[in-house]
Coordinates of C-alpha atoms in Angstrom, one line a residue:
M1 CA -139.1 23.4 62.7
T2 CA -139.6 21.5 59.6
N3 CA -137.2 23.7 57.7
T4 CA -134.8 23.2 60.8
T5 CA -135.2 19.5 60.9
T6 CA -135.2 19.2 57.0
D7 CA -131.2 21.1 57.2
R8 CA -130.1 19.1 59.9
E9 CA -131.0 15.9 57.8
R10 CA -129.4 17.5 55.1
A11 CA -126.4 18.2 56.6
G12 CA -126.1 14.9 57.7
D13 CA -126.6 13.0 54.9
A14 CA -123.4 15.2 53.9
A15 CA -121.7 14.2 56.5
Q16 CA -122.8 10.8 55.5
G17 CA -121.9 10.8 52.3
A18 CA -118.1 11.9 53.0
T19 CA -117.8 9.2 55.5
E20 CA -118.8 6.7 52.9
A21 CA -116.5 9.1 50.2
A22 CA -113.3 8.6 52.4
A23 CA -114.0 4.7 53.2
E24 CA -114.2 3.9 50.1
R25 CA -111.2 5.8 48.7
L26 CA -108.4 3.5 49.3
T27 CA -105.2 5.7 47.5
T28 CA -103.6 8.2 49.5
A29 CA -103.2 10.4 46.4
P30 CA -103.9 13.8 45.9
A31 CA -106.9 14.4 43.5
E32 CA -106.1 16.1 40.3
S33 CA -108.5 18.8 38.8
D34 CA -109.9 19.0 35.4
G35 CA -108.8 23.0 34.7
P36 CA -107.7 26.0 36.8
T37 CA -109.3 25.9 40.0
G38 CA -108.6 30.3 40.1
I39 CA -109.2 33.2 38.6
G40 CA -106.6 35.3 36.6
V41 CA -103.0 34.2 36.5
V42 CA -103.3 32.9 40.0
G43 CA -105.8 30.5 39.2
W44 CA -103.8 29.1 35.6
L45 CA -100.5 28.8 37.5
R46 CA -102.0 26.7 40.5
W47 CA -103.4 24.8 37.3
M48 CA -100.4 24.5 35.8
W49 CA -98.2 23.2 38.9
R50 CA -100.5 20.4 39.3
Q51 CA -100.7 19.1 36.2
L52 CA -97.1 19.4 36.2
T53 CA -96.8 17.5 39.5
S54 CA -99.6 15.0 38.2
M55 CA -98.1 11.4 37.9
R56 CA -99.7 11.6 34.4
V57 CA -97.6 14.6 33.4
A58 CA -94.4 12.9 35.0
L59 CA -94.6 9.8 32.7
I60 CA -94.8 11.5 30.0
L61 CA -91.6 13.5 30.9
L62 CA -90.0 10.2 31.3
F63 CA -90.5 8.8 28.2
L64 CA -89.6 11.9 26.9
L65 CA -86.6 11.9 28.1
S66 CA -85.7 8.2 27.3
L67 CA -87.2 9.4 23.3
A68 CA -84.6 12.7 23.9
A69 CA -81.9 10.1 24.8
I70 CA -81.8 7.9 21.2
P71 CA -80.0 10.6 19.3
G72 CA -76.9 10.4 21.4
S73 CA -77.0 6.7 21.0
L74 CA -76.8 6.8 17.4
I75 CA -75.0 9.9 16.4
P76 CA -71.3 10.3 17.7
Q77 CA -70.6 12.9 21.2
N78 CA -67.9 15.6 21.6
G79 CA -67.6 14.6 25.2
Q80 CA -67.3 11.1 24.1
N81 CA -65.3 10.8 21.2
Q82 CA -64.1 14.2 19.1
F83 CA -62.1 11.7 16.6
K84 CA -65.3 10.2 16.2
V85 CA -67.7 13.6 15.3
E86 CA -65.6 14.8 12.9
S87 CA -65.0 11.6 11.0
W88 CA -68.9 11.5 11.2
K89 CA -69.1 15.5 10.1
A90 CA -66.4 14.8 7.2
Q91 CA -68.5 12.1 5.9
H92 CA -72.2 13.4 6.3
T93 CA -71.7 17.6 5.2
A94 CA -74.9 18.1 4.3
V95 CA -76.6 17.3 7.5
A96 CA -73.6 18.3 10.0
P97 CA -74.0 22.0 10.2
I98 CA -78.0 21.3 10.9
Y99 CA -77.3 18.8 13.6
E100 CA -74.6 22.0 15.0
K101 CA -77.5 23.7 15.0
L102 CA -79.9 21.1 16.9
Q103 CA -77.1 20.2 19.8
L104 CA -77.2 16.5 18.1
F105 CA -73.2 16.4 19.1
D106 CA -73.5 16.9 22.4
V107 CA -77.2 15.1 23.1
Y108 CA -76.6 14.7 27.2
S109 CA -75.8 18.7 27.5
S110 CA -78.1 20.6 25.0
V111 CA -81.4 22.8 25.9
W112 CA -83.9 20.9 25.2
F113 CA -82.2 17.8 27.0
S114 CA -81.7 19.9 30.0
A115 CA -85.0 21.0 30.1
I116 CA -87.1 17.8 29.4
Y117 CA -84.7 16.5 32.9
I118 CA -85.1 19.8 34.5
L119 CA -88.9 19.4 34.4
L120 CA -88.9 16.0 35.3
F121 CA -87.0 16.6 38.4
V122 CA -89.4 19.4 39.0
S123 CA -92.3 17.0 38.7
L124 CA -91.5 14.2 40.7
A125 CA -90.2 16.8 43.4
G126 CA -93.9 18.5 43.5
C127 CA -96.0 15.1 43.9
I128 CA -93.6 13.1 46.6
V129 CA -94.0 15.7 48.8
P130 CA -97.4 16.6 49.2
R131 CA -97.7 12.9 49.0
T132 CA -96.2 12.0 51.6
W133 CA -97.5 15.1 54.2
Q134 CA -100.6 13.1 53.5
F135 CA -99.9 9.9 53.9
V136 CA -98.3 10.5 57.2
G137 CA -101.2 11.9 58.3
V138 CA -103.3 9.1 56.8
L139 CA -101.0 6.7 59.4
R140 CA -101.9 9.2 62.5
S141 CA -105.8 9.2 61.9
R142 CA -108.3 6.4 62.4
P143 CA -109.4 3.6 60.3
P144 CA -112.6 4.8 58.2
A145 CA -115.7 4.6 60.0
A146 CA -118.1 2.0 59.0
P147 CA -120.4 3.4 55.5
R148 CA -124.2 3.3 56.5
N149 CA -125.0 0.5 54.1
L150 CA -122.4 -2.5 54.6
T151 CA -124.4 -3.5 51.3
R152 CA -122.3 -1.6 49.0
M153 CA -119.6 -3.4 49.4
P154 CA -118.1 -5.5 47.2
V155 CA -117.6 -8.1 49.2
Y156 CA -120.5 -8.9 52.3
A157 CA -121.7 -11.6 54.2
V158 CA -124.5 -11.6 57.0
W159 CA -126.2 -13.2 59.6
R160 CA -128.2 -13.9 63.5
T161 CA -127.1 -14.9 66.4
D162 CA -127.5 -14.3 70.1
A163 CA -124.5 -13.2 71.5
D164 CA -124.6 -9.8 72.8
A165 CA -123.9 -7.2 70.0
A166 CA -120.8 -5.5 71.8
A167 CA -119.4 -8.7 73.1
V168 CA -119.4 -9.4 69.5
N169 CA -117.8 -6.5 68.6
A170 CA -115.6 -6.8 71.3
A171 CA -114.5 -10.4 69.7
A172 CA -114.0 -9.4 65.7
H173 CA -112.1 -6.3 67.0
R174 CA -109.6 -9.1 68.6
L175 CA -109.7 -11.2 66.0
L176 CA -108.5 -8.5 63.4
R177 CA -105.6 -6.8 65.1
G178 CA -104.3 -10.6 65.8
R179 CA -104.4 -10.2 62.0
R180 CA -102.0 -7.5 61.7
F181 CA -105.1 -4.9 61.1
R182 CA -104.7 -1.8 62.4
A183 CA -109.0 -1.7 64.0
H184 CA -110.8 1.2 66.2
L185 CA -113.8 0.1 68.0
D186 CA -115.9 3.0 67.7
G187 CA -120.1 3.4 67.4
G188 CA -121.1 0.1 67.4
A189 CA -118.6 -0.9 64.9
V190 CA -115.2 -2.0 64.2
A191 CA -113.3 -0.3 61.5
A192 CA -110.1 -1.9 60.1
E193 CA -107.5 -1.9 58.1
K194 CA -104.1 -3.5 56.3
G195 CA -102.0 -3.2 53.3
Y196 CA -100.5 0.4 53.8
L197 CA -97.0 -1.0 52.5
R198 CA -99.2 -1.0 48.8
E199 CA -98.5 3.0 49.7
V200 CA -95.1 2.8 51.2
G201 CA -94.0 1.2 48.1
N202 CA -95.2 3.7 45.8
L203 CA -93.3 6.0 48.0
V204 CA -90.0 4.7 48.2
F205 CA -90.6 3.8 44.2
H206 CA -91.0 7.9 43.4
L207 CA -88.1 8.9 45.6
S208 CA -85.8 6.1 44.1
L209 CA -86.3 7.7 40.7
F210 CA -86.0 11.0 42.1
A211 CA -82.2 9.6 43.6
L212 CA -81.7 8.1 40.5
L213 CA -81.6 10.7 37.8
G214 CA -80.4 12.8 41.1
G215 CA -77.2 10.3 40.5
F216 CA -76.7 10.6 37.1
A217 CA -77.1 13.8 36.8
W218 CA -74.2 14.6 39.7
A219 CA -72.3 11.7 37.1
S220 CA -73.2 13.8 34.6
L221 CA -71.8 16.9 36.1
A222 CA -68.7 15.7 38.1
S223 CA -66.9 12.9 36.1
G224 CA -64.3 12.2 34.1
T225 CA -62.9 9.2 32.0
G226 CA -59.6 9.5 30.5
G227 CA -57.7 6.4 28.1
K228 CA -54.8 4.9 28.8
L229 CA -52.5 2.1 26.9
L230 CA -49.9 0.0 28.5
V231 CA -47.4 -2.5 27.7
E232 CA -45.7 -5.0 30.1
G233 CA -43.3 -3.3 32.3
E234 CA -44.1 -0.2 31.8
G235 CA -45.8 2.6 34.0
Y236 CA -47.5 5.7 34.0
S237 CA -48.8 8.8 36.6
N238 CA -52.5 10.0 36.5
T239 CA -51.9 13.1 34.9
I240 CA -53.1 15.0 31.9
T241 CA -49.4 14.9 30.2
Q242 CA -49.1 10.8 30.4
L243 CA -53.1 10.3 29.7
D244 CA -53.7 9.1 26.3
D245 CA -57.4 11.3 26.5
F246 CA -59.2 12.6 28.9
T247 CA -62.7 13.6 28.9
G248 CA -64.2 16.0 31.9
T249 CA -67.3 17.7 32.8
R250 CA -68.5 21.5 34.7
F251 CA -67.0 20.3 37.8
Y252 CA -64.1 17.8 36.9
G253 CA -61.4 18.5 35.2
T254 CA -57.5 18.2 34.6
E255 CA -56.9 19.8 37.7
D256 CA -59.3 17.1 39.9
L257 CA -57.1 14.0 38.8
D258 CA -57.1 11.3 41.0
P259 CA -53.6 11.1 41.9
F260 CA -52.1 7.7 41.7
Y261 CA -49.6 5.2 39.5
V262 CA -49.9 2.4 37.8
K263 CA -47.8 -0.3 36.2
L264 CA -48.3 -3.4 34.3
N265 CA -46.0 -5.9 35.6
R266 CA -47.7 -8.8 33.4
F267 CA -50.6 -9.7 31.3
T268 CA -52.1 -13.2 31.4
S269 CA -54.9 -14.2 28.2
K270 CA -56.1 -17.4 27.5
F271 CA -58.2 -19.1 25.2
Q272 CA -60.5 -22.2 24.0
N273 CA -57.5 -24.1 22.0
N274 CA -60.3 -27.1 20.9
G275 CA -64.1 -27.7 20.0
S276 CA -66.4 -25.7 18.8
Q277 CA -66.0 -22.3 20.5
I278 CA -62.2 -22.4 19.7
G279 CA -60.4 -19.5 19.9
S280 CA -62.4 -17.9 22.3
A281 CA -61.6 -16.0 25.0
R282 CA -60.9 -18.1 28.7
E283 CA -59.5 -15.5 30.7
F284 CA -58.4 -11.4 30.6
T285 CA -55.6 -10.9 33.8
A286 CA -53.4 -7.6 34.5
N287 CA -51.3 -7.7 37.5
V288 CA -50.4 -4.3 38.6
D289 CA -48.6 -2.7 40.8
Y290 CA -49.9 0.2 42.3
Y291 CA -50.2 3.1 45.1
A292 CA -52.6 6.3 45.6
G293 CA -51.3 9.7 46.7
S294 CA -47.4 10.7 45.8
D295 CA -45.6 7.6 48.2
P296 CA -44.2 5.1 46.6
A297 CA -43.6 3.5 50.0
K298 CA -47.4 2.6 49.9
L299 CA -47.1 0.4 46.7
K300 CA -49.6 -2.5 46.1
Q301 CA -50.4 -5.1 44.1
G302 CA -53.4 -5.7 42.2
K303 CA -55.4 -8.0 39.8
I304 CA -57.8 -5.8 37.0
E305 CA -60.5 -8.3 35.1
V306 CA -63.2 -7.4 32.9
N307 CA -65.7 -6.6 34.6
H308 CA -63.8 -6.4 37.7
P309 CA -61.8 -2.9 38.2
L310 CA -59.4 -2.1 40.4
E311 CA -60.5 1.3 42.7
I312 CA -58.1 4.0 43.2
G313 CA -59.0 6.9 45.8
G314 CA -62.3 8.1 43.7
S315 CA -60.9 6.1 40.4
K316 CA -62.1 3.1 38.8
F317 CA -59.2 1.3 36.8
F318 CA -61.0 -0.7 34.1
L319 CA -59.7 -3.4 31.1
I320 CA -61.6 -2.9 28.3
G321 CA -58.8 -4.5 25.1
H322 CA -55.1 -6.2 25.2
G323 CA -52.8 -6.9 22.0
Y324 CA -49.1 -7.2 21.3
A325 CA -46.5 -5.1 21.3
P326 CA -43.4 -6.8 18.3
V327 CA -40.0 -5.7 20.1
I328 CA -37.7 -4.0 17.3
T329 CA -34.4 -3.0 16.9
V330 CA -33.3 -0.9 13.9
R331 CA -29.4 -0.2 13.1
N332 CA -28.3 2.4 11.0
A333 CA -26.4 1.7 7.6
A334 CA -23.3 2.3 10.3
G335 CA -24.4 -0.3 13.1
D336 CA -25.6 2.3 15.1
I337 CA -29.0 1.7 17.1
V338 CA -31.2 3.9 16.1
Y339 CA -34.6 2.4 17.4
T340 CA -35.8 -0.4 20.1
G341 CA -38.8 -1.1 21.9
A342 CA -41.9 -2.6 22.0
T343 CA -44.3 -0.9 19.5
P344 CA -48.2 -1.8 20.5
F345 CA -50.1 -3.3 17.2
L346 CA -53.6 -3.0 17.0
P347 CA -55.8 -6.3 16.6
Q348 CA -57.9 -6.3 13.7
D349 CA -60.1 -9.2 14.1
G350 CA -61.3 -11.8 16.4
N351 CA -58.0 -13.9 15.9
L352 CA -56.1 -10.4 16.8
T353 CA -54.2 -10.0 13.3
S354 CA -52.8 -6.8 14.0
T355 CA -51.8 -3.7 12.5
G356 CA -48.6 -1.2 13.2
V357 CA -46.4 1.2 12.2
I358 CA -42.8 2.4 13.4
K359 CA -40.9 5.3 12.6
V360 CA -37.4 6.0 13.4
S361 CA -37.2 9.6 13.1
D362 CA -33.3 9.4 14.3
Y363 CA -32.1 7.7 11.8
G364 CA -29.4 9.8 10.7
E365 CA -28.1 10.3 7.6
K366 CA -27.9 8.8 4.3
D367 CA -25.5 9.5 1.6
G368 CA -25.6 13.1 3.2
K369 CA -28.1 14.0 3.6
R370 CA -31.0 13.5 6.8
T371 CA -33.3 10.9 6.2
Q372 CA -36.1 9.0 8.6
L373 CA -37.3 5.7 8.3
G374 CA -40.6 3.9 8.4
L375 CA -42.0 0.4 8.9
S376 CA -45.4 -0.8 8.7
G377 CA -47.1 -4.2 8.7
F378 CA -49.0 -7.6 10.3
F379 CA -48.4 -9.5 13.9
L380 CA -49.7 -12.5 13.3
P381 CA -50.1 -14.5 17.2
T382 CA -50.4 -17.3 15.1
A383 CA -49.5 -17.2 11.3
P384 CA -49.9 -19.3 8.5
V385 CA -47.5 -22.0 6.3
A386 CA -49.0 -19.2 3.8
F387 CA -50.6 -16.7 3.0
D388 CA -53.7 -16.5 0.8
R389 CA -53.2 -13.6 -1.9
N390 CA -56.9 -12.8 -1.8
T391 CA -56.8 -12.3 1.9
G392 CA -53.0 -11.2 2.9
P393 CA -52.0 -12.1 6.0
R394 CA -54.3 -13.4 8.4
S395 CA -53.7 -15.2 11.6
L396 CA -55.5 -18.4 12.3
F397 CA -55.9 -18.2 16.3
P398 CA -55.7 -15.5 18.5
G399 CA -53.5 -17.4 20.9
D400 CA -49.3 -16.4 20.2
A401 CA -49.0 -20.5 19.4
D402 CA -46.3 -19.2 15.8
P403 CA -45.8 -15.6 16.5
V404 CA -44.7 -13.8 12.6
I405 CA -44.2 -9.8 12.1
V406 CA -44.9 -9.0 8.6
L407 CA -43.2 -5.5 8.0
N408 CA -42.4 -2.8 4.6
A409 CA -40.4 -0.5 4.4
Y410 CA -40.1 3.9 3.4
A411 CA -37.4 6.0 4.1
G412 CA -37.6 10.0 3.6
D413 CA -39.7 12.5 5.5
L414 CA -42.0 11.2 8.4
G415 CA -43.1 14.4 8.6
T416 CA -42.7 14.5 12.8
D417 CA -40.9 17.7 12.6
S418 CA -43.8 19.4 11.4
G419 CA -44.7 20.4 14.6
L420 CA -48.7 19.0 13.5
P421 CA -49.9 16.3 15.3
Q422 CA -50.1 12.4 14.1
N423 CA -51.2 9.8 14.9
I424 CA -48.7 6.7 16.1
Y425 CA -50.6 4.0 14.6
Q426 CA -50.7 5.1 10.3
L427 CA -47.7 6.3 8.2
N428 CA -48.3 9.2 6.3
T429 CA -46.3 7.9 3.4
K430 CA -47.0 11.4 1.3
N431 CA -42.9 12.1 1.5
L432 CA -41.9 8.4 2.3
T433 CA -40.9 6.2 -0.4
Q434 CA -41.0 2.3 -0.5
L435 CA -37.5 0.6 -0.6
Q436 CA -36.9 -1.6 -3.2
Q437 CA -35.3 -5.0 -3.7
D438 CA -35.4 -7.2 -6.7
G439 CA -37.6 -4.6 -8.4
Q440 CA -40.4 -5.7 -5.7
P441 CA -41.2 -3.4 -3.0
A442 CA -39.4 -4.1 0.0
K443 CA -40.7 -6.5 2.8
V444 CA -39.7 -9.6 4.7
R445 CA -41.5 -12.5 7.2
M446 CA -39.6 -12.6 10.1
K447 CA -39.6 -15.0 13.9
P448 CA -38.5 -14.0 17.0
G449 CA -35.4 -13.7 17.1
E450 CA -34.5 -12.8 12.9
A451 CA -33.3 -10.2 11.6
W452 CA -33.4 -8.6 8.3
A453 CA -30.6 -6.5 6.6
L454 CA -32.2 -3.4 4.8
P455 CA -31.8 -3.0 0.3
D456 CA -29.8 -0.3 -0.6
G457 CA -27.7 -0.1 2.7
Y458 CA -30.3 1.3 5.1
G459 CA -28.9 -0.8 8.2
S460 CA -31.6 -3.5 9.3
V461 CA -34.3 -4.7 11.9
T462 CA -34.0 -7.0 14.4
F463 CA -37.1 -8.9 15.8
E464 CA -36.0 -9.2 19.2
G465 CA -39.8 -10.5 20.3
Y466 CA -42.7 -9.3 21.4
K467 CA -45.2 -8.2 24.8
Q468 CA -48.5 -8.2 25.3
W469 CA -50.2 -4.6 26.1
A470 CA -53.2 -3.7 27.8
S471 CA -55.7 -0.6 27.5
F472 CA -57.5 0.9 30.3
N473 CA -60.5 3.2 31.0
V474 CA -59.7 5.6 33.7
S475 CA -63.5 6.5 35.6
H476 CA -64.3 9.0 37.7
R477 CA -68.3 9.0 38.6
P478 CA -69.1 10.1 41.9
G479 CA -73.2 9.5 41.4
N480 CA -72.7 5.7 40.3
A481 CA -73.5 4.6 43.8
I482 CA -76.1 7.2 44.2
A483 CA -78.3 5.8 41.3
L484 CA -77.4 2.2 41.7
I485 CA -79.1 2.2 44.8
G486 CA -81.5 4.3 43.4
A487 CA -82.7 1.8 40.9
V488 CA -82.7 -1.1 42.9
L489 CA -85.1 0.5 45.9
A490 CA -86.9 1.8 43.2
I491 CA -87.7 -2.4 42.0
A492 CA -88.3 -3.4 45.2
G493 CA -90.9 -0.3 45.9
L494 CA -92.5 -1.0 42.5
I495 CA -92.7 -4.9 43.5
G496 CA -94.0 -3.6 46.8
S497 CA -96.8 -1.0 44.8
L498 CA -98.0 -4.3 42.2
F499 CA -98.1 -7.3 45.2
I500 CA -99.1 -5.6 48.3
Q501 CA -103.1 -4.9 48.3
R502 CA -104.2 -2.3 50.4
R503 CA -108.3 -3.8 51.8
R504 CA -110.8 -2.4 54.3
I505 CA -113.0 -4.8 56.9
W506 CA -115.9 -3.7 59.0
V507 CA -118.1 -5.7 61.2
R508 CA -120.7 -4.1 62.9
A509 CA -123.1 -5.9 65.5
V510 CA -126.7 -4.9 65.9
A511 CA -129.6 -5.7 68.8
L512 CA -132.6 -6.6 66.8
P513 CA -135.8 -5.4 68.3
G514 CA -137.3 -9.3 68.5
G515 CA -133.9 -10.3 70.3
G516 CA -130.8 -11.7 69.1
T517 CA -128.0 -9.1 66.9
Q518 CA -127.4 -9.0 63.9
V519 CA -124.1 -9.6 62.7
E520 CA -122.4 -7.7 59.6
L521 CA -119.3 -8.4 58.0
A522 CA -117.9 -6.3 54.9
G523 CA -114.8 -6.0 52.5
L524 CA -113.6 -3.7 50.3
G525 CA -109.8 -4.0 48.5
R526 CA -107.7 -2.0 46.3
S527 CA -108.3 -3.8 43.0
E528 CA -110.0 -6.7 41.9
S529 CA -108.2 -9.8 44.0
A530 CA -110.4 -13.1 45.9
K531 CA -107.7 -12.0 48.8
I532 CA -110.5 -9.8 50.8
A533 CA -113.3 -12.2 50.0
E534 CA -110.6 -15.0 51.3
E535 CA -109.9 -12.8 54.2
L536 CA -113.5 -11.7 54.9
A537 CA -114.7 -16.2 55.2
A538 CA -111.8 -16.5 57.4
L539 CA -112.9 -13.9 59.7
A540 CA -116.2 -14.9 59.5
V541 CA -115.4 -18.6 60.5
D542 CA -113.2 -17.5 63.6
L543 CA -116.0 -15.2 64.5
Q544 CA -118.6 -18.6 65.1
D545 CA -116.5 -19.3 68.0
D546 CA -117.8 -15.8 69.9
A547 CA -121.3 -15.1 67.6
P548 CA -122.8 -19.0 66.3
A549 CA -125.5 -18.2 64.0
L550 CA -128.8 -19.2 64.7
D551 CA -129.8 -22.5 62.6
D552 CA -133.7 -20.5 62.1
E553 CA -133.5 -17.6 60.4
P554 CA -136.9 -15.4 61.5
D555 CA -139.1 -14.8 58.6
G556 CA -139.3 -11.2 57.5
E557 CA -136.4 -8.3 57.1
P558 CA -133.8 -7.6 59.3
E559 CA -134.2 -4.4 60.8
N560 CA -132.0 -1.4 60.2
E561 CA -131.5 -2.6 56.2
P562 CA -132.8 0.3 53.5
D563 CA -136.2 0.1 53.0
G564 CA -137.1 -1.6 49.0
E565 CA -133.5 -4.1 50.0
P566 CA -134.7 -7.8 48.3
E567 CA -136.2 -10.0 50.6
N568 CA -133.1 -12.3 50.2
E569 CA -130.7 -10.4 51.5
P570 CA -127.0 -11.2 50.4
G571 CA -125.6 -13.5 52.4
N572 CA -129.2 -14.5 53.7
E573 CA -129.2 -16.9 51.0
P574 CA -130.7 -20.4 51.5
G575 CA -127.6 -22.4 52.0
N576 CA -125.3 -19.5 52.8
E577 CA -124.4 -20.7 56.6
P578 CA -122.2 -19.3 58.7
G579 CA -118.7 -19.8 57.9
N580 CA -119.3 -20.2 54.1
E581 CA -118.2 -17.9 51.3
P582 CA -119.7 -14.6 51.9
H583 CA -121.3 -13.6 49.2
D584 CA -119.9 -10.7 46.2
E585 CA -122.3 -8.4 45.2
S586 CA -121.1 -7.3 42.4
D587 CA -123.6 -8.5 39.7
D588 CA -126.2 -7.4 42.0
E589 CA -125.0 -4.3 42.3
S590 CA -127.5 -2.8 39.4
E591 CA -130.4 -4.1 40.9
D592 CA -129.4 -2.6 44.6
R593 CA -129.0 0.8 43.2
S594 CA -132.0 0.4 42.1
A595 CA -133.9 -0.6 45.2
E596 CA -131.9 2.1 47.0
A597 CA -133.4 4.8 44.9
D598 CA -136.6 4.0 46.3
E599 CA -135.8 4.3 49.5
A600 CA -138.4 6.7 51.9
S601 CA -136.2 7.1 55.4
A602 CA -133.3 7.8 53.5
P603 CA -131.7 9.4 50.8
A604 CA -130.9 7.3 48.2
E605 CA -126.7 7.6 48.0
S606 CA -124.4 5.8 45.3
A607 CA -120.9 4.0 46.1
V608 CA -118.2 6.2 45.8
P609 CA -115.3 4.4 43.5
A610 CA -111.6 5.0 44.2
D611 CA -110.2 7.9 43.0
Q612 CA -109.5 7.5 38.8
N613 CA -107.5 10.2 38.5
S614 CA -105.1 8.8 41.3
K615 CA -101.5 8.9 40.8
E616 CA -100.4 5.4 41.8

């Protein structure tokens, strides 16, 4: 009989310990293990899966992903600018082969970057699914029952009253429900819990991070970008033959380009013309006509500004640059027009000092020999009266206050008939001879409307005027919206998880053998904060209407308290009248636990702290 009673007591103590552990654990994150939980291969695989899906490993993978992205921002990438990659290789011949083997020119599609990315995806998925399922179970369950010894809680208050114990518990239940606590009355005590949005914030953060990474992954697999430079009055169809450059991905190629047509009607640029910020940009606006698909009858007008793209179909049209395009007319020795049109010159500084070349491939014959002409020089939107010998031609202001063009002339073979690709903004002078005038290289400075008679009877060059050009980036990125929504929700979830406190309050009213009722209040918060103490104090004040405290406390220890506790129980000290702030026992915890070790009626039980391995 004695053994049976002892076994039952041990089982009851174990159950009570489990109840108190559940009550003091304020997280729904699955607990982590310190080692394999099985034997052999299955056990090791299970342990590795738990490690991979832990938040600690997820943070490590996220940190590794940020480190792995650094080379992609420092080293030119094949998918962004092939020309820069080739130039970098030519300048760093020693390390270029090593970088090739390490896939440093294709960081975001490399094996090692993809491995980190995939592991992070798996880790997040393995963390979110069980955590969400466990949180749903917590929402469907009742708040944990009150621990046996409420004095172990960080915040505690106690008093005696003549009110009925059942009425006090019912009043506490009503007050807690009125404060939007999830409360439950059972077994002579009220258990209440609040702050579930904290865990919701955690789950939202994890799901949003998953969506953010998914959006980036989808964008990297199904996006494409192209570039196009348009002079005022020019238009183009969005096809690979009319784009200046194009970079596709695995699921977006040249055959997937969105069909549309765009024409640049007018480009407007304005600059600050006085004060300390003279020359600063104030307005860049491209006015365009466009239509989506292949029906010109659906022509629309649009406006494109910096950071305000025009969306056509599934693509966005970004304004990324602008400059000037001098309009030049070239006549040969017979007076025939062999070249005319606007030629874009590329800006070299903040004042839009621009350089460019004009290639006249169809000049014809000179002295019975087939000849080609090349013109190179500068366009200055605001030219000085005289050029500095050290700096050469330089513009004084980016606006077109006093436009001037400066040209040099060459004759010979441009190399355009060789079939090899050439840069349209550079002049290959290998097979060209610079024209001479008065024993000096032939050059001229012209304003709009002026002409230059080329030496040696090569004809003439007329500066008709100039237009403005704009360069655009055509971007198709389907995952941007997903990534943006994920980023916003991740911030919202993080704010919720940081500022919302999960807390529990217990109220126990017990009838005393000598008459009267003992009322105990205890609180437990997720983090060290005065909020739980303030709420417990407010509850104690409100509860005085239904359970007023007695002015004269009886001598002796209150019943239902552990043997060996100090005579003045926390909350019963002189001066701790009902309605005062509840006493925080954090300073007396060591003394309480040493006293509990000497209990004779019940085994000592240590408080179970919140899980230190929590993923929160």
